[in-house]
PDB file of C-alpha atoms and ligand atoms in Angstrom:
ATOM      1  CA  MET A 300      44.620  -0.557  24.363  1.00 84.00           C
ATOM      2  CA  LEU A 301      42.177   2.059  23.070  1.00 90.00           C
ATOM      3  CA  PRO A 302      41.495   5.033  25.351  1.00 95.00           C
ATOM      4  CA  GLU A 303      38.053   4.914  26.942  1.00 96.00           C
ATOM      5  CA  PRO A 304      36.510   7.849  24.970  1.00 96.00           C
ATOM      6  CA  ILE A 305      37.561   6.208  21.698  1.00 96.00           C
ATOM      7  CA  LYS A 306      36.040   2.893  22.804  1.00 97.00           C
ATOM      8  CA  LYS A 307      32.779   4.605  23.713  1.00 97.00           C
ATOM      9  CA  PHE A 308      32.737   6.466  20.403  1.00 97.00           C
ATOM     10  CA  VAL A 309      33.302   3.256  18.456  1.00 97.00           C
ATOM     11  CA  GLU A 310      30.549   1.494  20.390  1.00 96.00           C
ATOM     12  CA  ALA A 311      28.067   4.275  19.622  1.00 96.00           C
ATOM     13  CA  PHE A 312      28.979   4.803  15.979  1.00 96.00           C
ATOM     14  CA  ALA A 313      29.353   1.142  15.042  1.00 96.00           C
ATOM     15  CA  ALA A 314      25.695   0.755  16.012  1.00 95.00           C
ATOM     16  CA  LEU A 315      24.655   3.246  13.297  1.00 94.00           C
ATOM     17  CA  PRO A 316      23.516   2.085   9.857  1.00 88.00           C
ATOM     18  CA  SER A 317      26.314   1.399   7.318  1.00 88.00           C
ATOM     19  CA  ILE A 318      29.125   2.002   9.834  1.00 93.00           C
ATOM     20  CA  GLY A 319      31.145  -0.927  11.096  1.00 94.00           C
ATOM     21  CA  PRO A 320      33.618  -0.991  14.021  1.00 94.00           C
ATOM     22  CA  ARG A 321      36.585  -0.442  11.731  1.00 95.00           C
ATOM     23  CA  GLN A 322      35.129   2.680  10.139  1.00 96.00           C
ATOM     24  CA  ALA A 323      33.966   3.924  13.521  1.00 96.00           C
ATOM     25  CA  THR A 324      37.512   3.607  14.871  1.00 96.00           C
ATOM     26  CA  ARG A 325      38.911   5.457  11.889  1.00 96.00           C
ATOM     27  CA  LEU A 326      36.314   8.205  12.364  1.00 96.00           C
ATOM     28  CA  ALA A 327      37.140   8.559  16.040  1.00 97.00           C
ATOM     29  CA  PHE A 328      40.811   9.292  15.324  1.00 97.00           C
ATOM     30  CA  TYR A 329      39.934  11.500  12.387  1.00 97.00           C
ATOM     31  CA  ILE A 330      37.582  13.616  14.448  1.00 97.00           C
ATOM     32  CA  LYS A 331      40.033  13.831  17.364  1.00 97.00           C
ATOM     33  CA  ASN A 332      42.610  15.208  14.952  1.00 97.00           C
ATOM     34  CA  LEU A 333      40.219  17.923  13.734  1.00 97.00           C
ATOM     35  CA  GLY A 334      40.812  19.771  16.986  1.00 97.00           C
ATOM     36  CA  ASP A 335      38.615  20.996  19.827  1.00 97.00           C
ATOM     37  CA  ALA A 336      36.703  23.714  17.977  1.00 97.00           C
ATOM     38  CA  ALA A 337      35.663  21.393  15.162  1.00 97.00           C
ATOM     39  CA  ILE A 338      34.634  18.709  17.665  1.00 97.00           C
ATOM     40  CA  LYS A 339      32.434  21.215  19.527  1.00 97.00           C
ATOM     41  CA  GLU A 340      30.821  22.254  16.263  1.00 97.00           C
ATOM     42  CA  LEU A 341      30.203  18.678  15.258  1.00 96.00           C
ATOM     43  CA  SER A 342      28.577  17.782  18.545  1.00 96.00           C
ATOM     44  CA  GLN A 343      26.432  20.924  18.347  1.00 97.00           C
ATOM     45  CA  THR A 344      25.291  19.802  14.881  1.00 97.00           C
ATOM     46  CA  VAL A 345      24.265  16.438  16.259  1.00 95.00           C
ATOM     47  CA  ASP A 346      22.608  18.037  19.261  1.00 96.00           C
ATOM     48  CA  ASN A 347      20.536  20.305  16.993  1.00 94.00           C
ATOM     49  CA  LEU A 348      18.733  17.232  15.659  1.00 95.00           C
ATOM     50  CA  SER A 349      17.035  16.909  19.047  1.00 94.00           C
ATOM     51  CA  ARG A 350      15.278  20.238  18.450  1.00 92.00           C
ATOM     52  CA  LEU A 351      13.253  18.784  15.601  1.00 94.00           C
ATOM     53  CA  LYS A 352       9.662  17.771  16.310  1.00 93.00           C
ATOM     54  CA  ILE A 353       7.918  14.846  14.659  1.00 94.00           C
ATOM     55  CA  CYS A 354       4.825  15.524  12.553  1.00 94.00           C
ATOM     56  CA  SER A 355       1.779  14.085  14.269  1.00 91.00           C
ATOM     57  CA  ARG A 356       0.281  12.996  10.981  1.00 93.00           C
ATOM     58  CA  CYS A 357       3.024  11.628   8.706  1.00 96.00           C
ATOM     59  CA  PHE A 358       5.866  11.348  11.284  1.00 96.00           C
ATOM     60  CA  PHE A 359       8.374  13.331   9.259  1.00 97.00           C
ATOM     61  CA  PRO A 360      10.538  15.631  11.397  1.00 96.00           C
ATOM     62  CA  TYR A 361      10.023  19.372  11.176  1.00 93.00           C
ATOM     63  CA  GLU A 362      11.447  22.489  12.659  1.00 89.00           C
ATOM     64  CA  ILE A 363       9.296  24.905  14.568  1.00 80.00           C
ATOM     65  CA  VAL A 364       9.361  28.191  12.711  1.00 67.00           C
ATOM     66  CA  LYS A 365       9.055  31.084  15.119  1.00 59.00           C
ATOM     67  CA  LYS A 366       6.980  33.322  12.868  1.00 53.00           C
ATOM     68  CA  SER A 367       4.077  30.871  12.492  1.00 52.00           C
ATOM     69  CA  GLU A 368       1.124  32.120  14.514  1.00 54.00           C
ATOM     70  CA  ASN A 369      -0.133  28.883  15.877  1.00 55.00           C
ATOM     71  CA  THR A 370      -1.065  27.480  12.520  1.00 55.00           C
ATOM     72  CA  ASN A 371      -2.659  24.107  12.963  1.00 50.00           C
ATOM     73  CA  GLU A 372      -1.315  21.424  15.240  1.00 65.00           C
ATOM     74  CA  ALA A 373       2.058  19.825  15.101  1.00 84.00           C
ATOM     75  CA  LEU A 374       2.426  19.320  11.377  1.00 90.00           C
ATOM     76  CA  CYS A 375       5.349  19.229   8.967  1.00 93.00           C
ATOM     77  CA  TYR A 376       5.594  21.435   5.871  1.00 91.00           C
ATOM     78  CA  ILE A 377       3.959  18.787   3.681  1.00 94.00           C
ATOM     79  CA  CYS A 378       0.974  18.051   5.924  1.00 93.00           C
ATOM     80  CA  SER A 379       0.337  21.738   6.556  1.00 91.00           C
ATOM     81  CA  ASP A 380       0.492  22.650   2.841  1.00 92.00           C
ATOM     82  CA  PRO A 381      -3.084  23.434   1.702  1.00 92.00           C
ATOM     83  CA  ASN A 382      -2.144  22.827  -1.934  1.00 94.00           C
ATOM     84  CA  ARG A 383      -1.410  19.161  -1.406  1.00 95.00           C
ATOM     85  CA  ARG A 384      -4.075  16.543  -1.833  1.00 93.00           C
ATOM     86  CA  HIS A 385      -5.476  14.916   1.291  1.00 88.00           C
ATOM     87  CA  ASP A 386      -7.038  12.017  -0.481  1.00 92.00           C
ATOM     88  CA  ILE A 387      -3.916  10.317  -1.861  1.00 95.00           C
ATOM     89  CA  ILE A 388      -1.559   8.930   0.732  1.00 96.00           C
ATOM     90  CA  ALA A 389       1.776   7.225   0.117  1.00 96.00           C
ATOM     91  CA  ILE A 390       3.006   4.885   2.807  1.00 97.00           C
ATOM     92  CA  VAL A 391       6.793   4.729   2.957  1.00 96.00           C
ATOM     93  CA  GLU A 392       9.259   2.931   5.160  1.00 95.00           C
ATOM     94  CA  LYS A 393      11.846   5.628   5.778  1.00 94.00           C
ATOM     95  CA  GLU A 394      12.184   9.409   5.809  1.00 96.00           C
ATOM     96  CA  THR A 395      14.748   9.090   3.003  1.00 94.00           C
ATOM     97  CA  ASP A 396      12.145   7.309   0.843  1.00 95.00           C
ATOM     98  CA  LEU A 397       9.844  10.309   1.313  1.00 96.00           C
ATOM     99  CA  ILE A 398      12.662  12.596   0.225  1.00 95.00           C
ATOM    100  CA  SER A 399      13.328  10.462  -2.871  1.00 94.00           C
ATOM    101  CA  LEU A 400       9.656  10.580  -3.861  1.00 94.00           C
ATOM    102  CA  GLU A 401       9.489  14.323  -3.228  1.00 95.00           C
ATOM    103  CA  LYS A 402      12.465  14.853  -5.545  1.00 93.00           C
ATOM    104  CA  THR A 403      10.510  13.406  -8.474  1.00 93.00           C
ATOM    105  CA  LYS A 404       7.959  16.254  -8.085  1.00 92.00           C
ATOM    106  CA  LYS A 405       5.389  13.782  -9.443  1.00 91.00           C
ATOM    107  CA  PHE A 406       3.499  13.289  -6.200  1.00 94.00           C
ATOM    108  CA  ASN A 407       1.165  15.841  -4.720  1.00 94.00           C
ATOM    109  CA  GLY A 408      -0.411  13.804  -1.946  1.00 96.00           C
ATOM    110  CA  ARG A 409       0.517  13.140   1.672  1.00 95.00           C
ATOM    111  CA  TYR A 410       2.654  10.510   3.337  1.00 97.00           C
ATOM    112  CA  LEU A 411       2.823   8.148   6.248  1.00 97.00           C
ATOM    113  CA  ILE A 412       6.269   7.019   7.402  1.00 97.00           C
ATOM    114  CA  LEU A 413       6.139   3.592   9.000  1.00 96.00           C
ATOM    115  CA  GLY A 414       9.718   3.171  10.175  1.00 94.00           C
ATOM    116  CA  ASP A 415      12.090   0.280   9.446  1.00 90.00           C
ATOM    117  CA  LEU A 416      10.115  -2.775   8.408  1.00 90.00           C
ATOM    118  CA  LYS A 417      10.865  -6.103  10.039  1.00 86.00           C
ATOM    119  CA  LYS A 418      12.143  -8.922   7.883  1.00 83.00           C
ATOM    120  CA  ASN A 419      10.054 -11.549   9.644  1.00 81.00           C
ATOM    121  CA  GLY A 420       6.717 -10.510   8.193  1.00 79.00           C
ATOM    122  CA  THR A 421       5.197  -8.761  11.181  1.00 88.00           C
ATOM    123  CA  LEU A 422       4.413  -5.138  11.890  1.00 90.00           C
ATOM    124  CA  ASP A 423       5.757  -3.890  15.196  1.00 92.00           C
ATOM    125  CA  ARG A 424       3.880  -1.913  17.827  1.00 93.00           C
ATOM    126  CA  VAL A 425       4.955   1.486  16.518  1.00 94.00           C
ATOM    127  CA  GLN A 426       3.975   0.610  12.953  1.00 94.00           C
ATOM    128  CA  LYS A 427       0.563  -0.592  14.093  1.00 94.00           C
ATOM    129  CA  LEU A 428       0.091   2.635  16.045  1.00 95.00           C
ATOM    130  CA  ARG A 429       1.009   4.704  12.999  1.00 96.00           C
ATOM    131  CA  LEU A 430      -1.397   2.768  10.798  1.00 95.00           C
ATOM    132  CA  ASN A 431      -4.126   3.229  13.380  1.00 94.00           C
ATOM    133  CA  ASN A 432      -3.311   6.909  13.426  1.00 93.00           C
ATOM    134  CA  LEU A 433      -3.821   7.005   9.654  1.00 94.00           C
ATOM    135  CA  LYS A 434      -7.057   5.058   9.956  1.00 93.00           C
ATOM    136  CA  SER A 435      -8.556   7.500  12.431  1.00 92.00           C
ATOM    137  CA  PHE A 436      -7.368  10.469  10.369  1.00 91.00           C
ATOM    138  CA  ILE A 437      -9.105   9.006   7.319  1.00 91.00           C
ATOM    139  CA  LYS A 438     -12.289   8.264   9.226  1.00 89.00           C
ATOM    140  CA  GLN A 439     -12.530  11.400  11.311  1.00 87.00           C
ATOM    141  CA  GLU A 440     -10.920  14.160   9.258  1.00 84.00           C
ATOM    142  CA  LEU A 441     -11.441  12.914   5.726  1.00 82.00           C
ATOM    143  CA  LYS A 442     -14.809  11.260   6.400  1.00 83.00           C
ATOM    144  CA  ASN A 443     -13.478   8.223   4.536  1.00 80.00           C
ATOM    145  CA  ALA A 444     -12.980  10.209   1.329  1.00 84.00           C
ATOM    146  CA  VAL A 445      -9.724   8.583   0.274  1.00 89.00           C
ATOM    147  CA  THR A 446      -9.058   8.125  -3.429  1.00 91.00           C
ATOM    148  CA  GLU A 447      -5.912   6.057  -3.215  1.00 94.00           C
ATOM    149  CA  ILE A 448      -3.363   4.643  -0.814  1.00 95.00           C
ATOM    150  CA  ILE A 449       0.007   3.899  -2.389  1.00 95.00           C
ATOM    151  CA  ILE A 450       2.100   1.385  -0.496  1.00 95.00           C
ATOM    152  CA  ALA A 451       5.496   2.709  -1.575  1.00 94.00           C
ATOM    153  CA  VAL A 452       7.775   0.166   0.075  1.00 92.00           C
ATOM    154  CA  ASN A 453      10.818  -1.414  -1.540  1.00 88.00           C
ATOM    155  CA  PRO A 454      10.152  -4.227  -4.018  1.00 84.00           C
ATOM    156  CA  THR A 455      12.160  -6.670  -1.929  1.00 84.00           C
ATOM    157  CA  THR A 456      10.900  -9.981  -0.565  1.00 84.00           C
ATOM    158  CA  TYR A 457      10.257  -8.554   2.868  1.00 85.00           C
ATOM    159  CA  GLY A 458       8.869  -5.365   1.293  1.00 87.00           C
ATOM    160  CA  ASP A 459       6.293  -7.478  -0.525  1.00 88.00           C
ATOM    161  CA  ILE A 460       5.357  -9.379   2.639  1.00 90.00           C
ATOM    162  CA  ASN A 461       4.949  -6.124   4.553  1.00 91.00           C
ATOM    163  CA  ALA A 462       2.993  -4.528   1.724  1.00 92.00           C
ATOM    164  CA  ASN A 463       0.454  -7.339   1.984  1.00 92.00           C
ATOM    165  CA  LEU A 464       0.192  -6.877   5.751  1.00 92.00           C
ATOM    166  CA  ILE A 465      -0.310  -3.135   5.343  1.00 94.00           C
ATOM    167  CA  ALA A 466      -2.905  -3.663   2.596  1.00 93.00           C
ATOM    168  CA  GLN A 467      -4.797  -6.042   4.909  1.00 91.00           C
ATOM    169  CA  GLU A 468      -4.847  -3.391   7.635  1.00 89.00           C
ATOM    170  CA  LEU A 469      -6.174  -0.710   5.299  1.00 90.00           C
ATOM    171  CA  LYS A 470      -8.454  -2.622   2.966  1.00 88.00           C
ATOM    172  CA  ASP A 471     -11.658  -1.318   4.509  1.00 88.00           C
ATOM    173  CA  LEU A 472     -10.652   2.329   4.048  1.00 87.00           C
ATOM    174  CA  THR A 473     -10.348   2.597   0.294  1.00 85.00           C
ATOM    175  CA  THR A 474     -11.051   0.603  -2.802  1.00 84.00           C
ATOM    176  CA  LYS A 475      -7.781   1.602  -4.413  1.00 92.00           C
ATOM    177  CA  ILE A 476      -4.565   0.349  -2.860  1.00 93.00           C
ATOM    178  CA  THR A 477      -1.574   0.439  -5.205  1.00 92.00           C
ATOM    179  CA  ARG A 478       2.155  -0.337  -5.217  1.00 91.00           C
ATOM    180  CA  LEU A 479       4.860   1.507  -7.147  1.00 87.00           C
ATOM    181  CA  GLY A 480       5.246   0.232 -10.718  1.00 79.00           C
ATOM    182  CA  ARG A 481       8.118  -2.096 -11.465  1.00 70.00           C
ATOM    183  CA  GLY A 482      11.007  -0.107 -12.746  1.00 70.00           C
ATOM    184  CA  ILE A 483      12.861  -0.101  -9.532  1.00 71.00           C
ATOM    185  CA  PRO A 484      14.680  -3.413  -9.984  1.00 69.00           C
ATOM    186  CA  THR A 485      13.272  -6.238  -7.884  1.00 68.00           C
ATOM    187  CA  GLY A 486      15.251  -6.346  -4.683  1.00 68.00           C
ATOM    188  CA  GLY A 487      16.225  -2.701  -5.172  1.00 74.00           C
ATOM    189  CA  GLU A 488      15.566   0.192  -2.850  1.00 82.00           C
ATOM    190  CA  ILE A 489      13.621   3.402  -3.369  1.00 85.00           C
ATOM    191  CA  GLU A 490      16.306   5.379  -1.616  1.00 82.00           C
ATOM    192  CA  PHE A 491      18.889   4.475  -4.254  1.00 82.00           C
ATOM    193  CA  ALA A 492      16.695   4.653  -7.366  1.00 84.00           C
ATOM    194  CA  ASP A 493      17.396   7.571  -9.691  1.00 84.00           C
ATOM    195  CA  GLU A 494      14.708  10.218 -10.183  1.00 85.00           C
ATOM    196  CA  ASP A 495      13.626   9.031 -13.666  1.00 84.00           C
ATOM    197  CA  THR A 496      13.172   5.464 -12.518  1.00 85.00           C
ATOM    198  CA  LEU A 497      11.237   6.574  -9.477  1.00 87.00           C
ATOM    199  CA  SER A 498       9.073   8.968 -11.505  1.00 87.00           C
ATOM    200  CA  SER A 499       8.049   6.190 -13.857  1.00 84.00           C
ATOM    201  CA  ALA A 500       7.511   3.755 -10.978  1.00 85.00           C
ATOM    202  CA  LEU A 501       5.212   6.366  -9.454  1.00 86.00           C
ATOM    203  CA  GLN A 502       3.343   6.957 -12.704  1.00 85.00           C
ATOM    204  CA  ASN A 503       3.007   3.272 -13.498  1.00 83.00           C
ATOM    205  CA  ARG A 504       1.765   2.279 -10.098  1.00 86.00           C
ATOM    206  CA  SER A 505      -0.810  -0.452 -10.054  1.00 81.00           C
TER     207      SER A 505
HETATM  208 ZN1   ZN B  50       3.565  15.580   8.107  1.00 82.60          ZN
END
């Protein structure tokens, strides 16, 4: 009954986080009714995301700024900022967690984004690669001079399991591995915590 382009749209959008088939269908008709110019603009906006590069150190996306004269390698604005500490690293699950922590303005270290954690208590291949990347950065670039690694994952059951796995992987690199302080309700998510809560969780880490 649905025209093919609508079906395809629904298939693609229903696979995205927080969008179900019903919302995807509603979106499809809504966007169609915006008219051709708006649809072109929207698809251009999506297409522009492909121009972003991924930071080789923390894995946050960044845009290549034309004026930069070959500064460093492929690094994001945080990793290439000389005023940020090298020796404190926060490990987060998602890009949006990094953004939430940045908004508190209470953290002046670096990050590592691991990507969506599995609920079955294992780290996937990409996550292991990223942790290995961090390990070699700490050994080779920092000469093991790491003051603290904060495992800033959600205080959910699977977050706790994963935090233990990550701590196991990194235990030889630093004597201080911390988690965010309780304050974010157990089972809650960093992404949805307000700035005050997150600031105090960051300050009361242990
Ligand atoms: Zn970076």
